[in-house]
PDB file of C-alpha atoms in Angstrom:
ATOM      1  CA  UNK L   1       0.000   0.000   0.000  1.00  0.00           C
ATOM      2  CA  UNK L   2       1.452   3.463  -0.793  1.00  0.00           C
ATOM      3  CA  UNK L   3       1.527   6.062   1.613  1.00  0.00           C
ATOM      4  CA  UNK L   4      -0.711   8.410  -0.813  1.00  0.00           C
ATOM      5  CA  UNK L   5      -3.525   5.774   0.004  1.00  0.00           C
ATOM      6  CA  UNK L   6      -3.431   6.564   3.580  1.00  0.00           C
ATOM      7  CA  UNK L   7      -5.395   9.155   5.777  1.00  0.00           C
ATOM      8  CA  UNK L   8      -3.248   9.889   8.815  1.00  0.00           C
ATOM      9  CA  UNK L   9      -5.928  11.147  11.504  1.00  0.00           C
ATOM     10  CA  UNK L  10      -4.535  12.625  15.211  1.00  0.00           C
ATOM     11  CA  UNK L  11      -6.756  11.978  18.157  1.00  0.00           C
ATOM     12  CA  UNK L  12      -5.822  13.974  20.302  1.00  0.00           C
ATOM     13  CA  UNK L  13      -8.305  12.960  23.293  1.00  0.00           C
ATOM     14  CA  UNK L  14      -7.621   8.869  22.608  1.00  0.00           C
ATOM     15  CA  UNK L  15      -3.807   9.995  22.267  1.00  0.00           C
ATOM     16  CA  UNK L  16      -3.402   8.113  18.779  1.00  0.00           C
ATOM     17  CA  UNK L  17      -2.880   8.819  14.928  1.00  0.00           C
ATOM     18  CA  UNK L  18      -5.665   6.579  13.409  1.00  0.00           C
ATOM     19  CA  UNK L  19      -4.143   5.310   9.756  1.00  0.00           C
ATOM     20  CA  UNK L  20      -7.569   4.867   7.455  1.00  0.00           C
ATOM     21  CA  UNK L  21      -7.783   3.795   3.574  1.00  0.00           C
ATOM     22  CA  UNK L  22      -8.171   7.051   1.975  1.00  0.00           C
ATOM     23  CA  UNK L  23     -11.312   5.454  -0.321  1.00  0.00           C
ATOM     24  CA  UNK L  24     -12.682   3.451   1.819  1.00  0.00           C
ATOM     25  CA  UNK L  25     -12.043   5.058   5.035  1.00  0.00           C
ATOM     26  CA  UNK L  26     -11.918   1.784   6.466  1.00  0.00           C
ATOM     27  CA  UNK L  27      -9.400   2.107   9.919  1.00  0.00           C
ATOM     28  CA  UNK L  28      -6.403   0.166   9.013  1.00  0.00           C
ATOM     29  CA  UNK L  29      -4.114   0.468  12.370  1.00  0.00           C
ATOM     30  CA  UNK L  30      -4.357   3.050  15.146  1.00  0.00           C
ATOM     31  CA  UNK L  31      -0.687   4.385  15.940  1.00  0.00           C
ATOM     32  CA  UNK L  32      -0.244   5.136  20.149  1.00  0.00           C
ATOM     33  CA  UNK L  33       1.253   8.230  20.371  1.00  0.00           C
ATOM     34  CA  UNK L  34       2.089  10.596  23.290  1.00  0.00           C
ATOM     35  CA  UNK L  35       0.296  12.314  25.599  1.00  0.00           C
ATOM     36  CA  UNK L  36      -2.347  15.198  23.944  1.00  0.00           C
ATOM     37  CA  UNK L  37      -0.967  15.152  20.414  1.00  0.00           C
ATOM     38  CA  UNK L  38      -1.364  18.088  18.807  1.00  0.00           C
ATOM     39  CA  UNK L  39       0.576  18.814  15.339  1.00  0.00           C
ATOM     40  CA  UNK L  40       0.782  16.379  12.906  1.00  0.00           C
ATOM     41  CA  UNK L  41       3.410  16.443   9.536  1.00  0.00           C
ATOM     42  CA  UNK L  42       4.444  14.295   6.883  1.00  0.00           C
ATOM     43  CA  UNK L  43       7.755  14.162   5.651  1.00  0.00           C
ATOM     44  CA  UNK L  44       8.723  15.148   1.867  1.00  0.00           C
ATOM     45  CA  UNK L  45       9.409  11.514   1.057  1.00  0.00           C
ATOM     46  CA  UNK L  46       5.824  10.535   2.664  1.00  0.00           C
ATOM     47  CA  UNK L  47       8.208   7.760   4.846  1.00  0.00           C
ATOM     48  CA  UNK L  48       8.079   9.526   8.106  1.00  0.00           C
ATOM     49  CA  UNK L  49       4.955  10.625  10.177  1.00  0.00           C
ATOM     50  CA  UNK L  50       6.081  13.519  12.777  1.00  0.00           C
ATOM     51  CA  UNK L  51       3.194  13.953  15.680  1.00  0.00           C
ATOM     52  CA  UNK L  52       3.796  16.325  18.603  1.00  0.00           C
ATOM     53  CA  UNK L  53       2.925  15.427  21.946  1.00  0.00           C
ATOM     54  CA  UNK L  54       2.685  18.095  24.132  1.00  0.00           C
ATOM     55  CA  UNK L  55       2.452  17.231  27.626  1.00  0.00           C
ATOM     56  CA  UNK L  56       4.984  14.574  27.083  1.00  0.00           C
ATOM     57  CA  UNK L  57       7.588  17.292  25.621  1.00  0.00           C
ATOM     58  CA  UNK L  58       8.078  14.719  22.963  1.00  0.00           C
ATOM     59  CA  UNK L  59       8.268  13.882  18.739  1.00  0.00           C
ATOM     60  CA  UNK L  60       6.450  10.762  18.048  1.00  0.00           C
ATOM     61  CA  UNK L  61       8.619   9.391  14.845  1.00  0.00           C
ATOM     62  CA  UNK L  62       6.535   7.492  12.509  1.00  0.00           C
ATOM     63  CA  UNK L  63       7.483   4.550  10.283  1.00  0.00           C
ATOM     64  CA  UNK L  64       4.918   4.867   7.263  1.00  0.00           C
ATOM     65  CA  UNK L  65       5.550   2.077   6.057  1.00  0.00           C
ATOM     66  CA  UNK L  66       5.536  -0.343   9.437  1.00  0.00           C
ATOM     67  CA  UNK L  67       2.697   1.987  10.701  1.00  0.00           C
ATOM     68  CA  UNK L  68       4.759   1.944  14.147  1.00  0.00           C
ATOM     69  CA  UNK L  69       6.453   4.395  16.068  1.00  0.00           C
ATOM     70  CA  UNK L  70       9.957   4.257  15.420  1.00  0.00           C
ATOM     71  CA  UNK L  71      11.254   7.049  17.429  1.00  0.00           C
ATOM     72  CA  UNK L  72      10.207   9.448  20.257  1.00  0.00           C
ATOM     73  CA  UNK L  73      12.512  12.338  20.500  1.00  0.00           C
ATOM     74  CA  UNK L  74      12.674  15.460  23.312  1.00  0.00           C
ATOM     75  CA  UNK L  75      12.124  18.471  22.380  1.00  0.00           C
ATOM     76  CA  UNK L  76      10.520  21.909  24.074  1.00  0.00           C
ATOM     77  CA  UNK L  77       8.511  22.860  26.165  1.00  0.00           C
ATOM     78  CA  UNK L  78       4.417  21.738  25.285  1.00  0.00           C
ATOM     79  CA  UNK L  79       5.274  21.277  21.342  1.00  0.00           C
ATOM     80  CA  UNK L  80       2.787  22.209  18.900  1.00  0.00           C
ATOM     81  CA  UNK L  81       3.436  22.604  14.906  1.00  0.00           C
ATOM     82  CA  UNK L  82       6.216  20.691  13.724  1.00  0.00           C
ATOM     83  CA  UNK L  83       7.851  20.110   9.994  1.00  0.00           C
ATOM     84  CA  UNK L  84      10.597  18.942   7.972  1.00  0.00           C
ATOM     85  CA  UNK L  85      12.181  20.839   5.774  1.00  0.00           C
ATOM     86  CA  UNK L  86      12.345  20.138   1.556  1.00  0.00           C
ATOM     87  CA  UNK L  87      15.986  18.470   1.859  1.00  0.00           C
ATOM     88  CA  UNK L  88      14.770  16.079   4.880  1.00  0.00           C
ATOM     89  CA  UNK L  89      18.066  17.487   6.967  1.00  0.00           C
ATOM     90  CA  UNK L  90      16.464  18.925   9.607  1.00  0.00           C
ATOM     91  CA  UNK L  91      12.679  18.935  11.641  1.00  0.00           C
ATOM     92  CA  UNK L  92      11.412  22.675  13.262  1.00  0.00           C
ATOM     93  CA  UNK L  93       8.902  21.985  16.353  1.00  0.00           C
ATOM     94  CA  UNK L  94       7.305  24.702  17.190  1.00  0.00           C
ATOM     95  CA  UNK L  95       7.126  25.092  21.526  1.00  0.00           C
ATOM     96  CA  UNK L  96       4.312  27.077  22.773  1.00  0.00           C
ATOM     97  CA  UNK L  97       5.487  27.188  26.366  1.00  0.00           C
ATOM     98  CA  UNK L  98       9.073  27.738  25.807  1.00  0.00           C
ATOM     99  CA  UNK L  99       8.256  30.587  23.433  1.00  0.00           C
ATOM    100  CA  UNK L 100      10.586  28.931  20.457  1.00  0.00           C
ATOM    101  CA  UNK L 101      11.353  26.721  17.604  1.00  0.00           C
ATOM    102  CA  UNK L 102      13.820  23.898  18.379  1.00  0.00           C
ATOM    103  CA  UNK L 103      15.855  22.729  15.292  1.00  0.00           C
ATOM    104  CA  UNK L 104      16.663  19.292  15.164  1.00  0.00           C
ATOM    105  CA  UNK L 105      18.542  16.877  12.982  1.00  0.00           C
ATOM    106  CA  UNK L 106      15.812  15.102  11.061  1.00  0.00           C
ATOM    107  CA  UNK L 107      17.369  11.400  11.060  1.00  0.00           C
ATOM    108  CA  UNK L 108      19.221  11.596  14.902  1.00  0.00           C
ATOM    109  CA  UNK L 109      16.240  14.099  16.628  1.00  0.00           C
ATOM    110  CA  UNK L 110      19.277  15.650  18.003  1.00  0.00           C
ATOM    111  CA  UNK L 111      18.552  19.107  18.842  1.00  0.00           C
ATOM    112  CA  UNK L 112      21.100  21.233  17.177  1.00  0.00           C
ATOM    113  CA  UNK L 113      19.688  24.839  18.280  1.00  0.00           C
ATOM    114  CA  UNK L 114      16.960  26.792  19.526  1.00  0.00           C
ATOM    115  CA  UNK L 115      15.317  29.613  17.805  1.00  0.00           C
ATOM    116  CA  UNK L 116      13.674  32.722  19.803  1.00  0.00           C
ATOM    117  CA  UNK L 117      10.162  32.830  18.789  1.00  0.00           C
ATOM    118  CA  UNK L 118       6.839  35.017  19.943  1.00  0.00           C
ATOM    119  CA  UNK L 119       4.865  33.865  22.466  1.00  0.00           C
ATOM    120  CA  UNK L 120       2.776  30.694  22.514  1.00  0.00           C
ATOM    121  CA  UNK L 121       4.908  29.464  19.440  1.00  0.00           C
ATOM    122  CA  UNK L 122       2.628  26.996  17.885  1.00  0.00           C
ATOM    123  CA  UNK L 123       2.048  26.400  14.417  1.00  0.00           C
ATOM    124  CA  UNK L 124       4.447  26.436  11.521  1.00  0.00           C
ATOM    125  CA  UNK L 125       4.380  26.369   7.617  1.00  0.00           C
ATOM    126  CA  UNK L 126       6.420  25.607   4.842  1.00  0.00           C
ATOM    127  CA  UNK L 127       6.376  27.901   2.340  1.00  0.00           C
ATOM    128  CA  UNK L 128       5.375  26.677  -1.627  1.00  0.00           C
ATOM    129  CA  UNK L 129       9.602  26.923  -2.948  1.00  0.00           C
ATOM    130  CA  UNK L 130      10.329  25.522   0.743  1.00  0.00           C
ATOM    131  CA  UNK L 131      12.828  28.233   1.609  1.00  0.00           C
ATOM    132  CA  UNK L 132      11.313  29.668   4.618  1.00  0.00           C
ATOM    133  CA  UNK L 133       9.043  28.347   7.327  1.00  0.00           C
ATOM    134  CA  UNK L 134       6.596  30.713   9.307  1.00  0.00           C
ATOM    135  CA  UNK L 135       5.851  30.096  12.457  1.00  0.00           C
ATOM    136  CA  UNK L 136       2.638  31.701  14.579  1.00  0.00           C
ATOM    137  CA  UNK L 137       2.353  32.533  17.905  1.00  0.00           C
ATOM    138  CA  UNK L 138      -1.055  32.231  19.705  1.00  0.00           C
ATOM    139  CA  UNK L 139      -0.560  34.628  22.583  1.00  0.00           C
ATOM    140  CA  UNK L 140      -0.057  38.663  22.141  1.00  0.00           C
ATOM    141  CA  UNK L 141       3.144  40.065  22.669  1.00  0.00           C
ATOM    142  CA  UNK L 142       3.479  42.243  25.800  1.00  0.00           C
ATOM    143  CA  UNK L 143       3.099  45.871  25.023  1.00  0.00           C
ATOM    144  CA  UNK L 144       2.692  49.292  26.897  1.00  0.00           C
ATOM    145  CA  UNK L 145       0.411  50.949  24.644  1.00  0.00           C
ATOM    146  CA  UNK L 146      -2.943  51.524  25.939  1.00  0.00           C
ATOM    147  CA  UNK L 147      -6.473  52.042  24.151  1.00  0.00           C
ATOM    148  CA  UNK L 148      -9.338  53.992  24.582  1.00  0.00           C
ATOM    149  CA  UNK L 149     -10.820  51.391  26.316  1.00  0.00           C
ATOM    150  CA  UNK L 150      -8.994  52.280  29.591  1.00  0.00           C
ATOM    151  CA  UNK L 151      -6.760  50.166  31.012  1.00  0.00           C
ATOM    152  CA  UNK L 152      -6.790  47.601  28.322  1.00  0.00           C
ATOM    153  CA  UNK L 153      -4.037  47.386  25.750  1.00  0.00           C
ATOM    154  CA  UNK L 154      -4.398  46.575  22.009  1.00  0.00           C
ATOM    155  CA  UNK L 155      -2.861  43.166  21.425  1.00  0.00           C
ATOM    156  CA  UNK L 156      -0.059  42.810  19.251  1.00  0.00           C
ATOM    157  CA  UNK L 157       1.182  39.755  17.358  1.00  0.00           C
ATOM    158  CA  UNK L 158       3.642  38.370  15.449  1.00  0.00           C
ATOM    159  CA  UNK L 159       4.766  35.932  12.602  1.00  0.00           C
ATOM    160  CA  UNK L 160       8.434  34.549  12.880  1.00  0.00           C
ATOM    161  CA  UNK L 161      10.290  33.930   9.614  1.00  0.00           C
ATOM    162  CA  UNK L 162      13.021  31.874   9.337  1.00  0.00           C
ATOM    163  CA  UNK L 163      15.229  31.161   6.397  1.00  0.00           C
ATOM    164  CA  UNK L 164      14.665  27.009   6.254  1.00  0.00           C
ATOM    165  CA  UNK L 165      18.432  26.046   5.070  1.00  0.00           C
ATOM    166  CA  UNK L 166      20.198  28.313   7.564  1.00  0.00           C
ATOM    167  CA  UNK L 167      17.852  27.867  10.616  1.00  0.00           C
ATOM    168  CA  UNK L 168      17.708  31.485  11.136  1.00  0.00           C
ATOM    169  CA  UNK L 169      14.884  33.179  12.222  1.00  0.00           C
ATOM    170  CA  UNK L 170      15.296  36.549   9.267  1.00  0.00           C
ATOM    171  CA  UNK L 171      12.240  38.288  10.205  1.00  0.00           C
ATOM    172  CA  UNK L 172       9.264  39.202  11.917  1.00  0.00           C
ATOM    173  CA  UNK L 173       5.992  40.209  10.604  1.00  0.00           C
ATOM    174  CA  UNK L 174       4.112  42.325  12.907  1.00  0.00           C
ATOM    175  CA  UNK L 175      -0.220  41.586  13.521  1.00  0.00           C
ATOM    176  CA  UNK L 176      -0.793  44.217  14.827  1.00  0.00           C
ATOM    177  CA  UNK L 177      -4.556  44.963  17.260  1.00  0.00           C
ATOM    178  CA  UNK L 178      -4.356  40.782  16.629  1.00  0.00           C
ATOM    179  CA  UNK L 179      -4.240  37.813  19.443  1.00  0.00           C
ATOM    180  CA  UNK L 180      -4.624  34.104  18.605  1.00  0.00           C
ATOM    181  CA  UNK L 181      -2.728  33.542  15.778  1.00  0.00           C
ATOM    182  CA  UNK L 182      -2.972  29.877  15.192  1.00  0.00           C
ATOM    183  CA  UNK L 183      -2.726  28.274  11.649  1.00  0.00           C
ATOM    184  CA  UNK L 184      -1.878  29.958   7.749  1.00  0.00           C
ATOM    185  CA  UNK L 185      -0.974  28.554   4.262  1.00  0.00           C
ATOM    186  CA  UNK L 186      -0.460  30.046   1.451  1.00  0.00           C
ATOM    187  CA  UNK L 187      -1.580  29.804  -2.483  1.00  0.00           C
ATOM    188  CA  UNK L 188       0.701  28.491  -5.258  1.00  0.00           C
TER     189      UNK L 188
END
């Protein structure tokens, strides 16, 4: 069975990815994962699953074609979004607690660096050419501006850019009078 055939479904409540027939929809395996997954990416190749589990701290590593977990790396604190990048070197997981984006070495897991991101770091997205990968933030950013609406501020938010072959965070795209920025794509 090719991986295309597959519907890879996270359940976040029964803590499992649920593999289904894509035509059929008949459940084929259910995949134990870690405690509440919550992001969910497929690698370029389609051979690797990647599931976050955040309130493990953990990667669940996916064999796609054993349908078993082959690997369950550390990584932040309560990861969210996570994805590989085009050349299958290296995995971003995005840590909402923590506040960043840990970089690690797709085939090891080994963390190679950490990457400052906005607050409640939690989704991320490749772009179409897979040069850079955005990452949202679902909390505001702290500010001292105040409203008309007394002592109430006007949220501010982010977007964190970073260059995918360098693992460099190269900008930041300001939201701003936005809070709970949680998942984009874009058009090709």
């Amino acid at each position: 069975r090719r991986s295309s055939d597959l519907l890879y479904v996270l359940c976040q409540e029964s803590e499992e990815v649920r593999v289904l027939d894509a035509t059929s929809y008949a459940v084929i395996k259910s995949i134990k994962v870690g405690r509440v997954p919550r992001g969910i990416s497929l690698s370029p190749d389609g051979k690797r699953l990647f599931v976050t589990n955040s309130w493990d701290d953990t990667l669940s590593v996916i064999d796609t074609d054993a349908l078993a977990v082959a690997a369950t790396w550390p990584v932040g604190a309560e990861p969210s979004g996570v994805v590989e990048d085009r050349g299958s070197k290296r995995l971003f997981v995005a840590n909402r607690i923590s506040n960043d984006v840990a970089v690690l070495d797709a085939e090891t897991g080994v963390e190679e660096k950490r990457l400052l991101a906005g607050r409640g770091s939690s989704y991320l997205t490749l772009s179409p050419d897979g040069s850079r990968i955005y990452a949202t933030h679902i909390y505001p950013n702290p500010t001292s501006r105040s409203t008309e609406l007394g002592n109430r501020v006007t949220p501010e938010s982010e977007i964190t850019v970073i260059d995918a072959a360098r693992a460099v965070v190269v900008d930041r795209m300001p939201l701003h009078r936005i809070a709970g920025v949680f998942h984009l794509v874009f058009s090709e």
